[in-house]
Amino acid sequence: MKNLSGKVVALTGAASGIGRCLAIQLADKGCHLALADVDRKGLEETIALLSGNTKVSMYIVDVADKDRVYAWAEEVVADHGQVDVIINNAGVASTTSIEDISYQDFDWVFNIVFYGVLYGTKAFLPYLRLRPEANIVNISSVNGFFPFPNNGPYNAAKHAVKGLNQTLIQELRNTNIRVTSVHPGGIKTNIVRNSRSADDFLEKDKKVKEFDKVAGTTAEKAASIIIGGLVKNRKRQLVGKDAVVIDLLVRMFPQGFSDLVGFAVGRKDRKSRQSAG
Ligand SMILES: NC(=O)c1ccc[n+]([C@@H]2O[C@H](COP(=O)([O-])OP(=O)(O)OC[C@H]3O[C@@H](n4cnc5c(N)ncnc54)[C@H](O)[C@@H]3O)[C@@H](O)[C@H]2O)c1
């Protein structure tokens, strides 16, 4: 989609992080915005940061609620008359091993990260079909091609989002709709702060600080790279230098790289446990 000006973009997870920066930068490019999130206060803060005079509407939507997502798609078309782009960005994480995580927390992550993207894609597809050109941008992760320990439902869901995206690319290839599968590396946002954890030895604050240390890309930069991928109709968009390096390492050492990460994180966790008691 070369020219974003005047296009209607529906965006989930717009109250924070990458989603907030996408909203700000898309408004600067002349897009009309239909912004969704579960966090009303955060959405209002995002809207207060927007410049330009395009139309902006906000919706409280839990992306894990299928009926609400379908109703949202109808509301967007009723409010804006059309929709040209859906960006399925909302996401959450966990910091617990598969063995220890409750099914409740597993489902919380999986339902938002995978089913949220599926519902957003299927609910908007009929309206996207009606446009001369349209785009679906689904946010996966580098964890869509390699797992990080103690984040099992997220790893599984992001792999599933990648599979969904690749299937959509195949199935929609002769249509007006282009699909971008986005794979960010570490982006400095609230994702770990908002995660669920069953661990008692590493308190949240410490995990947030650890994440902030390794997350090498700002949310602003991530948003501009994602918009670049949208404008160029890229099928696959890596976000951040770490994502580029990880992508290469995973191709070269598909199992070895995963083993190395598992070993390194396991050793660090053991040390933290020992120093905690
Ligand atoms: N931050 C990273 O390092 C990183 C890396 C790879 C991929 N991602 C992905 O980027 C996307 C954006 O995450 P972020 O890093 O900006 O995190 P963030 O926590 O800053 O923002 C996530 C947003 O999603 C919203 N949200 C959570 N549950 C929701 C629900 N049920 N319905 C609607 N909205 C909901 C939150 O309220 C928040 O506004 C996510 O899909 C995430 O998995 C992030």
PDB file of C-alpha atoms and ligand atoms in Angstrom:
ATOM      1  CA  MET A   1       0.000   0.000   0.000  1.00  0.00           C
ATOM      2  CA  LYS A   2       2.169   2.807  -1.327  1.00  0.00           C
ATOM      3  CA  ASN A   3      -0.009   5.707  -0.249  1.00  0.00           C
ATOM      4  CA  LEU A   4      -1.401   5.633   3.287  1.00  0.00           C
ATOM      5  CA  SER A   5      -2.996   9.082   3.187  1.00  0.00           C
ATOM      6  CA  GLY A   6      -6.783   8.919   3.618  1.00  0.00           C
ATOM      7  CA  LYS A   7      -6.760   5.184   4.359  1.00  0.00           C
ATOM      8  CA  VAL A   8      -8.739   3.756   7.299  1.00  0.00           C
ATOM      9  CA  VAL A   9      -6.547   1.654   9.592  1.00  0.00           C
ATOM     10  CA  ALA A  10      -7.972  -0.563  12.353  1.00  0.00           C
ATOM     11  CA  LEU A  11      -5.380  -1.272  15.041  1.00  0.00           C
ATOM     12  CA  THR A  12      -5.486  -3.422  18.180  1.00  0.00           C
ATOM     13  CA  GLY A  13      -3.328  -2.886  21.263  1.00  0.00           C
ATOM     14  CA  ALA A  14      -3.213   0.872  20.595  1.00  0.00           C
ATOM     15  CA  ALA A  15      -3.020   1.883  24.281  1.00  0.00           C
ATOM     16  CA  SER A  16       0.681   1.153  24.763  1.00  0.00           C
ATOM     17  CA  GLY A  17       4.079   0.374  23.261  1.00  0.00           C
ATOM     18  CA  ILE A  18       4.307  -0.484  19.573  1.00  0.00           C
ATOM     19  CA  GLY A  19       0.554   0.040  19.038  1.00  0.00           C
ATOM     20  CA  ARG A  20       0.641   3.565  20.477  1.00  0.00           C
ATOM     21  CA  CYS A  21       3.628   4.480  18.271  1.00  0.00           C
ATOM     22  CA  LEU A  22       1.925   2.968  15.213  1.00  0.00           C
ATOM     23  CA  ALA A  23      -1.138   5.150  15.910  1.00  0.00           C
ATOM     24  CA  ILE A  24       0.980   8.323  16.246  1.00  0.00           C
ATOM     25  CA  GLN A  25       2.970   7.667  13.065  1.00  0.00           C
ATOM     26  CA  LEU A  26      -0.043   6.533  11.005  1.00  0.00           C
ATOM     27  CA  ALA A  27      -1.937   9.714  12.006  1.00  0.00           C
ATOM     28  CA  ASP A  28       1.099  11.741  10.862  1.00  0.00           C
ATOM     29  CA  LYS A  29       0.836   9.977   7.488  1.00  0.00           C
ATOM     30  CA  GLY A  30      -2.809  11.038   7.104  1.00  0.00           C
ATOM     31  CA  CYS A  31      -4.543   7.784   8.097  1.00  0.00           C
ATOM     32  CA  HIS A  32      -7.977   7.671   9.698  1.00  0.00           C
ATOM     33  CA  LEU A  33      -7.742   5.439  12.751  1.00  0.00           C
ATOM     34  CA  ALA A  34     -10.027   2.936  14.491  1.00  0.00           C
ATOM     35  CA  LEU A  35      -8.123   2.193  17.691  1.00  0.00           C
ATOM     36  CA  ALA A  36      -8.943  -0.759  19.947  1.00  0.00           C
ATOM     37  CA  ASP A  37      -7.679  -1.969  23.321  1.00  0.00           C
ATOM     38  CA  VAL A  38      -8.923  -3.219  26.695  1.00  0.00           C
ATOM     39  CA  ASP A  39      -7.220  -0.255  28.401  1.00  0.00           C
ATOM     40  CA  ARG A  40      -9.519   2.779  28.113  1.00  0.00           C
ATOM     41  CA  LYS A  41      -7.162   5.179  29.925  1.00  0.00           C
ATOM     42  CA  GLY A  42      -4.222   4.143  27.756  1.00  0.00           C
ATOM     43  CA  LEU A  43      -6.292   4.564  24.582  1.00  0.00           C
ATOM     44  CA  GLU A  44      -7.338   8.055  25.658  1.00  0.00           C
ATOM     45  CA  GLU A  45      -3.674   8.902  26.320  1.00  0.00           C
ATOM     46  CA  THR A  46      -2.742   7.633  22.845  1.00  0.00           C
ATOM     47  CA  ILE A  47      -5.453   9.734  21.226  1.00  0.00           C
ATOM     48  CA  ALA A  48      -4.264  12.830  23.106  1.00  0.00           C
ATOM     49  CA  LEU A  49      -0.839  12.322  21.502  1.00  0.00           C
ATOM     50  CA  LEU A  50      -2.139  12.248  17.908  1.00  0.00           C
ATOM     51  CA  SER A  51      -1.596  15.183  15.611  1.00  0.00           C
ATOM     52  CA  GLY A  52      -3.229  15.935  12.280  1.00  0.00           C
ATOM     53  CA  ASN A  53      -6.896  16.262  11.503  1.00  0.00           C
ATOM     54  CA  THR A  54      -7.882  12.793  10.374  1.00  0.00           C
ATOM     55  CA  LYS A  55     -10.830  10.942  11.887  1.00  0.00           C
ATOM     56  CA  VAL A  56      -9.994   8.894  14.999  1.00  0.00           C
ATOM     57  CA  SER A  57     -12.380   6.570  16.818  1.00  0.00           C
ATOM     58  CA  MET A  58     -11.758   4.410  19.884  1.00  0.00           C
ATOM     59  CA  TYR A  59     -13.256   1.076  20.884  1.00  0.00           C
ATOM     60  CA  ILE A  60     -12.962  -1.077  23.986  1.00  0.00           C
ATOM     61  CA  VAL A  61     -12.292  -4.517  22.532  1.00  0.00           C
ATOM     62  CA  ASP A  62     -10.973  -7.679  24.136  1.00  0.00           C
ATOM     63  CA  VAL A  63      -9.403  -9.383  21.123  1.00  0.00           C
ATOM     64  CA  ALA A  64      -9.916 -12.794  22.761  1.00  0.00           C
ATOM     65  CA  ASP A  65     -13.688 -12.236  22.611  1.00  0.00           C
ATOM     66  CA  LYS A  66     -14.731 -13.401  19.127  1.00  0.00           C
ATOM     67  CA  ASP A  67     -18.171 -11.789  19.148  1.00  0.00           C
ATOM     68  CA  ARG A  68     -16.745  -8.447  20.327  1.00  0.00           C
ATOM     69  CA  VAL A  69     -14.105  -8.466  17.564  1.00  0.00           C
ATOM     70  CA  TYR A  70     -16.757  -9.145  14.883  1.00  0.00           C
ATOM     71  CA  ALA A  71     -18.971  -6.386  16.334  1.00  0.00           C
ATOM     72  CA  TRP A  72     -15.945  -4.032  16.318  1.00  0.00           C
ATOM     73  CA  ALA A  73     -15.336  -4.670  12.598  1.00  0.00           C
ATOM     74  CA  GLU A  74     -18.978  -3.734  11.894  1.00  0.00           C
ATOM     75  CA  GLU A  75     -18.669  -0.606  14.075  1.00  0.00           C
ATOM     76  CA  VAL A  76     -15.497   0.491  12.254  1.00  0.00           C
ATOM     77  CA  VAL A  77     -17.214   0.279   8.863  1.00  0.00           C
ATOM     78  CA  ALA A  78     -20.317   2.035  10.227  1.00  0.00           C
ATOM     79  CA  ASP A  79     -18.160   4.846  11.691  1.00  0.00           C
ATOM     80  CA  HIS A  80     -15.614   5.241   8.865  1.00  0.00           C
ATOM     81  CA  GLY A  81     -17.484   3.921   5.807  1.00  0.00           C
ATOM     82  CA  GLN A  82     -14.647   1.536   4.903  1.00  0.00           C
ATOM     83  CA  VAL A  83     -11.547  -0.175   6.265  1.00  0.00           C
ATOM     84  CA  ASP A  84      -8.310  -0.539   4.287  1.00  0.00           C
ATOM     85  CA  VAL A  85      -5.862  -2.021   6.803  1.00  0.00           C
ATOM     86  CA  ILE A  86      -6.148  -4.216   9.888  1.00  0.00           C
ATOM     87  CA  ILE A  87      -3.125  -4.372  12.183  1.00  0.00           C
ATOM     88  CA  ASN A  88      -3.481  -7.194  14.731  1.00  0.00           C
ATOM     89  CA  ASN A  89      -0.969  -5.980  17.301  1.00  0.00           C
ATOM     90  CA  ALA A  90      -2.433  -6.609  20.810  1.00  0.00           C
ATOM     91  CA  GLY A  91      -0.386  -9.110  22.791  1.00  0.00           C
ATOM     92  CA  VAL A  92       0.553 -10.380  26.260  1.00  0.00           C
ATOM     93  CA  ALA A  93       3.222 -12.710  27.652  1.00  0.00           C
ATOM     94  CA  SER A  94       3.919 -14.978  30.602  1.00  0.00           C
ATOM     95  CA  THR A  95       7.097 -15.792  32.508  1.00  0.00           C
ATOM     96  CA  THR A  96       6.420 -19.319  33.794  1.00  0.00           C
ATOM     97  CA  SER A  97       7.573 -22.776  32.663  1.00  0.00           C
ATOM     98  CA  ILE A  98       5.169 -25.108  30.863  1.00  0.00           C
ATOM     99  CA  GLU A  99       5.311 -27.397  33.912  1.00  0.00           C
ATOM    100  CA  ASP A 100       4.280 -24.686  36.364  1.00  0.00           C
ATOM    101  CA  ILE A 101       1.906 -22.508  34.352  1.00  0.00           C
ATOM    102  CA  SER A 102      -1.806 -22.872  35.083  1.00  0.00           C
ATOM    103  CA  TYR A 103      -4.170 -23.631  32.204  1.00  0.00           C
ATOM    104  CA  GLN A 104      -5.865 -20.362  33.037  1.00  0.00           C
ATOM    105  CA  ASP A 105      -2.691 -18.347  32.369  1.00  0.00           C
ATOM    106  CA  PHE A 106      -1.777 -20.477  29.341  1.00  0.00           C
ATOM    107  CA  ASP A 107      -5.193 -19.812  27.804  1.00  0.00           C
ATOM    108  CA  TRP A 108      -5.009 -16.096  28.667  1.00  0.00           C
ATOM    109  CA  VAL A 109      -1.849 -15.699  26.581  1.00  0.00           C
ATOM    110  CA  PHE A 110      -2.834 -18.087  23.777  1.00  0.00           C
ATOM    111  CA  ASN A 111      -6.339 -16.682  23.338  1.00  0.00           C
ATOM    112  CA  ILE A 112      -5.068 -13.104  23.006  1.00  0.00           C
ATOM    113  CA  VAL A 113      -1.891 -13.780  21.023  1.00  0.00           C
ATOM    114  CA  PHE A 114      -3.238 -16.383  18.582  1.00  0.00           C
ATOM    115  CA  TYR A 115      -7.040 -16.267  18.571  1.00  0.00           C
ATOM    116  CA  GLY A 116      -7.029 -12.459  18.822  1.00  0.00           C
ATOM    117  CA  VAL A 117      -5.107 -12.342  15.540  1.00  0.00           C
ATOM    118  CA  LEU A 118      -7.301 -14.993  13.922  1.00  0.00           C
ATOM    119  CA  TYR A 119     -10.544 -13.211  14.903  1.00  0.00           C
ATOM    120  CA  GLY A 120      -9.171  -9.829  13.791  1.00  0.00           C
ATOM    121  CA  THR A 121      -8.162 -11.297  10.443  1.00  0.00           C
ATOM    122  CA  LYS A 122     -11.424 -13.158   9.720  1.00  0.00           C
ATOM    123  CA  ALA A 123     -13.731 -10.406  11.026  1.00  0.00           C
ATOM    124  CA  PHE A 124     -12.144  -7.728   8.795  1.00  0.00           C
ATOM    125  CA  LEU A 125     -11.527  -9.858   5.672  1.00  0.00           C
ATOM    126  CA  PRO A 126     -14.999  -9.379   4.107  1.00  0.00           C
ATOM    127  CA  TYR A 127     -14.635  -5.571   4.380  1.00  0.00           C
ATOM    128  CA  LEU A 128     -11.037  -5.600   3.103  1.00  0.00           C
ATOM    129  CA  ARG A 129     -12.226  -7.560   0.054  1.00  0.00           C
ATOM    130  CA  LEU A 130     -14.370  -4.552  -0.929  1.00  0.00           C
ATOM    131  CA  ARG A 131     -11.421  -2.138  -1.224  1.00  0.00           C
ATOM    132  CA  PRO A 132      -9.279  -1.573  -4.340  1.00  0.00           C
ATOM    133  CA  GLU A 133      -6.215  -2.497  -2.256  1.00  0.00           C
ATOM    134  CA  ALA A 134      -6.039  -3.646   1.354  1.00  0.00           C
ATOM    135  CA  ASN A 135      -3.518  -4.991   3.848  1.00  0.00           C
ATOM    136  CA  ILE A 136      -3.400  -7.315   6.843  1.00  0.00           C
ATOM    137  CA  VAL A 137      -0.474  -6.782   9.217  1.00  0.00           C
ATOM    138  CA  ASN A 138      -0.202  -9.491  11.861  1.00  0.00           C
ATOM    139  CA  ILE A 139       2.395  -9.126  14.610  1.00  0.00           C
ATOM    140  CA  SER A 140       4.223 -12.362  15.372  1.00  0.00           C
ATOM    141  CA  SER A 141       7.700 -12.214  16.949  1.00  0.00           C
ATOM    142  CA  VAL A 142      11.166 -13.709  16.672  1.00  0.00           C
ATOM    143  CA  ASN A 143       9.520 -16.196  19.060  1.00  0.00           C
ATOM    144  CA  GLY A 144       7.526 -17.207  15.973  1.00  0.00           C
ATOM    145  CA  PHE A 145      10.655 -19.018  14.819  1.00  0.00           C
ATOM    146  CA  PHE A 146      12.559 -19.796  18.039  1.00  0.00           C
ATOM    147  CA  PRO A 147      11.311 -20.332  21.602  1.00  0.00           C
ATOM    148  CA  PHE A 148      12.383 -18.471  24.731  1.00  0.00           C
ATOM    149  CA  PRO A 149      12.194 -20.527  27.966  1.00  0.00           C
ATOM    150  CA  ASN A 150       9.415 -19.756  30.483  1.00  0.00           C
ATOM    151  CA  ASN A 151       7.190 -18.152  27.834  1.00  0.00           C
ATOM    152  CA  GLY A 152       5.651 -21.332  26.370  1.00  0.00           C
ATOM    153  CA  PRO A 153       2.144 -20.161  25.416  1.00  0.00           C
ATOM    154  CA  TYR A 154       3.631 -17.068  23.780  1.00  0.00           C
ATOM    155  CA  ASN A 155       6.154 -19.146  21.789  1.00  0.00           C
ATOM    156  CA  ALA A 156       3.427 -21.545  20.667  1.00  0.00           C
ATOM    157  CA  ALA A 157       0.994 -18.742  19.803  1.00  0.00           C
ATOM    158  CA  LYS A 158       3.591 -16.699  17.879  1.00  0.00           C
ATOM    159  CA  HIS A 159       4.604 -19.804  15.871  1.00  0.00           C
ATOM    160  CA  ALA A 160       0.895 -20.279  15.140  1.00  0.00           C
ATOM    161  CA  VAL A 161       0.545 -16.636  14.052  1.00  0.00           C
ATOM    162  CA  LYS A 162       3.462 -17.133  11.646  1.00  0.00           C
ATOM    163  CA  GLY A 163       1.750 -20.241  10.207  1.00  0.00           C
ATOM    164  CA  LEU A 164      -1.519 -18.330   9.886  1.00  0.00           C
ATOM    165  CA  ASN A 165       0.240 -15.458   8.101  1.00  0.00           C
ATOM    166  CA  GLN A 166       2.033 -17.746   5.670  1.00  0.00           C
ATOM    167  CA  THR A 167      -1.228 -19.531   4.881  1.00  0.00           C
ATOM    168  CA  LEU A 168      -2.972 -16.191   4.281  1.00  0.00           C
ATOM    169  CA  ILE A 169      -0.168 -15.108   1.953  1.00  0.00           C
ATOM    170  CA  GLN A 170      -0.712 -18.277  -0.106  1.00  0.00           C
ATOM    171  CA  GLU A 171      -4.501 -18.097  -0.108  1.00  0.00           C
ATOM    172  CA  LEU A 172      -4.852 -14.361  -0.816  1.00  0.00           C
ATOM    173  CA  ARG A 173      -2.103 -14.099  -3.438  1.00  0.00           C
ATOM    174  CA  ASN A 174      -4.464 -13.385  -6.351  1.00  0.00           C
ATOM    175  CA  THR A 175      -6.651 -10.932  -4.456  1.00  0.00           C
ATOM    176  CA  ASN A 176      -6.535  -7.218  -3.574  1.00  0.00           C
ATOM    177  CA  ILE A 177      -5.185  -8.076  -0.093  1.00  0.00           C
ATOM    178  CA  ARG A 178      -1.507  -8.160   0.849  1.00  0.00           C
ATOM    179  CA  VAL A 179      -0.358  -9.753   4.126  1.00  0.00           C
ATOM    180  CA  THR A 180       2.677  -8.854   6.242  1.00  0.00           C
ATOM    181  CA  SER A 181       4.036 -11.200   8.894  1.00  0.00           C
ATOM    182  CA  VAL A 182       5.926  -9.051  11.419  1.00  0.00           C
ATOM    183  CA  HIS A 183       8.711 -10.481  13.602  1.00  0.00           C
ATOM    184  CA  PRO A 184      10.114  -8.040  16.165  1.00  0.00           C
ATOM    185  CA  GLY A 185      13.111  -8.774  18.366  1.00  0.00           C
ATOM    186  CA  GLY A 186      13.338  -7.117  21.793  1.00  0.00           C
ATOM    187  CA  ILE A 187      11.357  -3.856  21.828  1.00  0.00           C
ATOM    188  CA  LYS A 188      11.348  -1.613  24.908  1.00  0.00           C
ATOM    189  CA  THR A 189       7.640  -1.651  25.869  1.00  0.00           C
ATOM    190  CA  ASN A 190       5.385  -2.705  28.755  1.00  0.00           C
ATOM    191  CA  ILE A 191       5.069  -6.319  27.575  1.00  0.00           C
ATOM    192  CA  VAL A 192       7.025  -7.857  30.477  1.00  0.00           C
ATOM    193  CA  ARG A 193       5.554  -5.403  32.997  1.00  0.00           C
ATOM    194  CA  ASN A 194       2.079  -6.618  31.944  1.00  0.00           C
ATOM    195  CA  SER A 195       2.988 -10.333  31.853  1.00  0.00           C
ATOM    196  CA  ARG A 196       1.652 -13.019  34.176  1.00  0.00           C
ATOM    197  CA  SER A 197       4.045 -15.014  36.344  1.00  0.00           C
ATOM    198  CA  ALA A 198       3.844 -17.897  38.818  1.00  0.00           C
ATOM    199  CA  ASP A 199       7.519 -17.625  39.807  1.00  0.00           C
ATOM    200  CA  ASP A 200       8.313 -16.548  43.329  1.00  0.00           C
ATOM    201  CA  PHE A 201      12.082 -16.290  43.098  1.00  0.00           C
ATOM    202  CA  LEU A 202      12.360 -13.517  40.537  1.00  0.00           C
ATOM    203  CA  GLU A 203      10.098 -10.613  41.266  1.00  0.00           C
ATOM    204  CA  LYS A 204       8.451  -8.715  38.407  1.00  0.00           C
ATOM    205  CA  ASP A 205      10.581  -5.610  38.804  1.00  0.00           C
ATOM    206  CA  LYS A 206      13.751  -7.587  38.256  1.00  0.00           C
ATOM    207  CA  LYS A 207      12.379  -9.239  35.139  1.00  0.00           C
ATOM    208  CA  VAL A 208      11.306  -5.869  33.757  1.00  0.00           C
ATOM    209  CA  LYS A 209      14.803  -4.468  34.357  1.00  0.00           C
ATOM    210  CA  GLU A 210      16.410  -7.510  32.698  1.00  0.00           C
ATOM    211  CA  PHE A 211      14.127  -7.152  29.688  1.00  0.00           C
ATOM    212  CA  ASP A 212      14.756  -3.407  29.371  1.00  0.00           C
ATOM    213  CA  LYS A 213      18.491  -4.159  29.325  1.00  0.00           C
ATOM    214  CA  VAL A 214      18.256  -6.575  26.380  1.00  0.00           C
ATOM    215  CA  ALA A 215      15.439  -4.902  24.425  1.00  0.00           C
ATOM    216  CA  GLY A 216      17.542  -2.944  21.957  1.00  0.00           C
ATOM    217  CA  THR A 217      14.881  -1.233  19.829  1.00  0.00           C
ATOM    218  CA  THR A 218      12.517   1.573  20.812  1.00  0.00           C
ATOM    219  CA  ALA A 219       8.791   1.277  20.167  1.00  0.00           C
ATOM    220  CA  GLU A 220       9.036   4.354  17.893  1.00  0.00           C
ATOM    221  CA  LYS A 221      11.664   2.681  15.711  1.00  0.00           C
ATOM    222  CA  ALA A 222       9.686  -0.593  15.677  1.00  0.00           C
ATOM    223  CA  ALA A 223       6.555   1.242  14.498  1.00  0.00           C
ATOM    224  CA  SER A 224       8.418   3.008  11.696  1.00  0.00           C
ATOM    225  CA  ILE A 225       9.906  -0.313  10.487  1.00  0.00           C
ATOM    226  CA  ILE A 226       6.447  -1.959  10.554  1.00  0.00           C
ATOM    227  CA  ILE A 227       4.920   0.922   8.578  1.00  0.00           C
ATOM    228  CA  GLY A 228       7.824   0.605   6.108  1.00  0.00           C
ATOM    229  CA  GLY A 229       6.910  -3.069   5.641  1.00  0.00           C
ATOM    230  CA  LEU A 230       3.250  -2.161   5.109  1.00  0.00           C
ATOM    231  CA  VAL A 231       4.053   0.511   2.521  1.00  0.00           C
ATOM    232  CA  LYS A 232       6.318  -1.905   0.634  1.00  0.00           C
ATOM    233  CA  ASN A 233       3.778  -4.772   0.871  1.00  0.00           C
ATOM    234  CA  ARG A 234       6.499  -6.946   2.439  1.00  0.00           C
ATOM    235  CA  LYS A 235       5.422 -10.506   3.174  1.00  0.00           C
ATOM    236  CA  ARG A 236       7.869 -10.796   6.058  1.00  0.00           C
ATOM    237  CA  GLN A 237       9.191  -7.939   8.181  1.00  0.00           C
ATOM    238  CA  LEU A 238      11.926  -8.385  10.765  1.00  0.00           C
ATOM    239  CA  VAL A 239      12.094  -5.585  13.363  1.00  0.00           C
ATOM    240  CA  GLY A 240      15.416  -4.685  15.013  1.00  0.00           C
ATOM    241  CA  LYS A 241      19.039  -5.698  14.499  1.00  0.00           C
ATOM    242  CA  ASP A 242      18.649  -8.535  17.018  1.00  0.00           C
ATOM    243  CA  ALA A 243      15.796  -9.981  14.929  1.00  0.00           C
ATOM    244  CA  VAL A 244      18.026 -10.004  11.838  1.00  0.00           C
ATOM    245  CA  VAL A 245      20.842 -11.789  13.710  1.00  0.00           C
ATOM    246  CA  ILE A 246      18.469 -14.281  15.383  1.00  0.00           C
ATOM    247  CA  ASP A 247      16.814 -15.044  12.031  1.00  0.00           C
ATOM    248  CA  LEU A 248      20.234 -15.875  10.562  1.00  0.00           C
ATOM    249  CA  LEU A 249      21.320 -17.993  13.550  1.00  0.00           C
ATOM    250  CA  VAL A 250      18.063 -19.977  13.535  1.00  0.00           C
ATOM    251  CA  ARG A 251      18.522 -20.756   9.827  1.00  0.00           C
ATOM    252  CA  MET A 252      22.131 -21.826  10.368  1.00  0.00           C
ATOM    253  CA  PHE A 253      21.610 -23.788  13.603  1.00  0.00           C
ATOM    254  CA  PRO A 254      17.892 -24.644  13.887  1.00  0.00           C
ATOM    255  CA  GLN A 255      18.227 -26.792  17.022  1.00  0.00           C
ATOM    256  CA  GLY A 256      21.637 -25.600  18.248  1.00  0.00           C
ATOM    257  CA  PHE A 257      20.545 -21.987  18.719  1.00  0.00           C
ATOM    258  CA  SER A 258      17.452 -23.021  20.672  1.00  0.00           C
ATOM    259  CA  ASP A 259      19.593 -25.307  22.870  1.00  0.00           C
ATOM    260  CA  LEU A 260      22.059 -22.484  23.523  1.00  0.00           C
ATOM    261  CA  VAL A 261      19.305 -20.082  24.605  1.00  0.00           C
ATOM    262  CA  GLY A 262      17.791 -22.783  26.851  1.00  0.00           C
ATOM    263  CA  PHE A 263      21.183 -23.459  28.449  1.00  0.00           C
ATOM    264  CA  ALA A 264      21.973 -19.753  28.990  1.00  0.00           C
ATOM    265  CA  VAL A 265      18.582 -18.922  30.520  1.00  0.00           C
ATOM    266  CA  GLY A 266      18.608 -22.079  32.680  1.00  0.00           C
ATOM    267  CA  ARG A 267      22.025 -21.185  34.082  1.00  0.00           C
ATOM    268  CA  LYS A 268      20.935 -17.624  34.857  1.00  0.00           C
ATOM    269  CA  ASP A 269      17.759 -18.863  36.599  1.00  0.00           C
ATOM    270  CA  ARG A 270      19.755 -21.325  38.724  1.00  0.00           C
ATOM    271  CA  LYS A 271      22.095 -18.518  39.816  1.00  0.00           C
ATOM    272  CA  SER A 272      19.134 -16.263  40.694  1.00  0.00           C
ATOM    273  CA  ARG A 273      17.563 -19.088  42.738  1.00  0.00           C
ATOM    274  CA  GLN A 274      20.842 -19.689  44.593  1.00  0.00           C
ATOM    275  CA  SER A 275      21.354 -15.995  45.413  1.00  0.00           C
ATOM    276  CA  ALA A 276      17.710 -15.754  46.538  1.00  0.00           C
ATOM    277  CA  GLY A 277      18.163 -18.433  49.113  1.00  0.00           C
TER     278      GLY A 277
HETATM  279  N1  LIG B   1       8.068  -5.841  23.131  1.00  0.00           N
HETATM  280  C1  LIG B   1       8.696  -6.818  22.512  1.00  0.00           C
HETATM  281  O1  LIG B   1       9.894  -7.104  22.759  1.00  0.00           O
HETATM  282  C2  LIG B   1       7.990  -7.597  21.437  1.00  0.00           C
HETATM  283  C3  LIG B   1       8.733  -8.519  20.681  1.00  0.00           C
HETATM  284  C4  LIG B   1       8.079  -9.258  19.697  1.00  0.00           C
HETATM  285  C5  LIG B   1       6.722  -9.077  19.470  1.00  0.00           C
HETATM  286  N2  LIG B   1       6.031  -8.181  20.228  1.00  0.00           N
HETATM  287  C6  LIG B   1       4.594  -8.053  19.976  1.00  0.00           C
HETATM  288  O2  LIG B   1       4.253  -6.707  19.723  1.00  0.00           O
HETATM  289  C7  LIG B   1       2.863  -6.518  20.027  1.00  0.00           C
HETATM  290  C8  LIG B   1       2.689  -5.264  20.863  1.00  0.00           C
HETATM  291  O3  LIG B   1       3.245  -5.477  22.153  1.00  0.00           O
HETATM  292  P1  LIG B   1       4.083  -4.351  22.944  1.00  0.00           P
HETATM  293  O4  LIG B   1       5.467  -4.846  23.051  1.00  0.00           O
HETATM  294  O5  LIG B   1       3.810  -3.017  22.382  1.00  0.00           O
HETATM  295  O6  LIG B   1       3.436  -4.533  24.411  1.00  0.00           O
HETATM  296  P2  LIG B   1       2.586  -3.549  25.340  1.00  0.00           P
HETATM  297  O7  LIG B   1       2.289  -4.344  26.565  1.00  0.00           O
HETATM  298  O8  LIG B   1       3.283  -2.251  25.494  1.00  0.00           O
HETATM  299  O9  LIG B   1       1.249  -3.324  24.491  1.00  0.00           O
HETATM  300  C9  LIG B   1       0.296  -4.351  24.292  1.00  0.00           C
HETATM  301  C10 LIG B   1      -1.088  -3.740  24.203  1.00  0.00           C
HETATM  302  O10 LIG B   1      -2.034  -4.803  23.994  1.00  0.00           O
HETATM  303  C11 LIG B   1      -3.161  -4.520  24.826  1.00  0.00           C
HETATM  304  N3  LIG B   1      -3.923  -5.733  25.138  1.00  0.00           N
HETATM  305  C12 LIG B   1      -3.593  -6.725  26.011  1.00  0.00           C
HETATM  306  N4  LIG B   1      -4.555  -7.649  26.072  1.00  0.00           N
HETATM  307  C13 LIG B   1      -5.527  -7.248  25.217  1.00  0.00           C
HETATM  308  C14 LIG B   1      -6.781  -7.786  24.829  1.00  0.00           C
HETATM  309  N5  LIG B   1      -7.243  -8.934  25.367  1.00  0.00           N
HETATM  310  N6  LIG B   1      -7.524  -7.114  23.915  1.00  0.00           N
HETATM  311  C15 LIG B   1      -7.080  -5.948  23.399  1.00  0.00           C
HETATM  312  N7  LIG B   1      -5.900  -5.369  23.724  1.00  0.00           N
HETATM  313  C16 LIG B   1      -5.132  -6.024  24.620  1.00  0.00           C
HETATM  314  C17 LIG B   1      -2.579  -3.903  26.085  1.00  0.00           C
HETATM  315  O11 LIG B   1      -3.550  -3.208  26.846  1.00  0.00           O
HETATM  316  C18 LIG B   1      -1.509  -2.996  25.478  1.00  0.00           C
HETATM  317  O12 LIG B   1      -2.041  -1.734  25.158  1.00  0.00           O
HETATM  318  C19 LIG B   1       2.420  -7.801  20.736  1.00  0.00           C
HETATM  319  O13 LIG B   1       1.766  -8.650  19.813  1.00  0.00           O
HETATM  320  C20 LIG B   1       3.724  -8.426  21.167  1.00  0.00           C
HETATM  321  O14 LIG B   1       3.636  -9.813  21.340  1.00  0.00           O
HETATM  322  C21 LIG B   1       6.619  -7.449  21.208  1.00  0.00           C
END
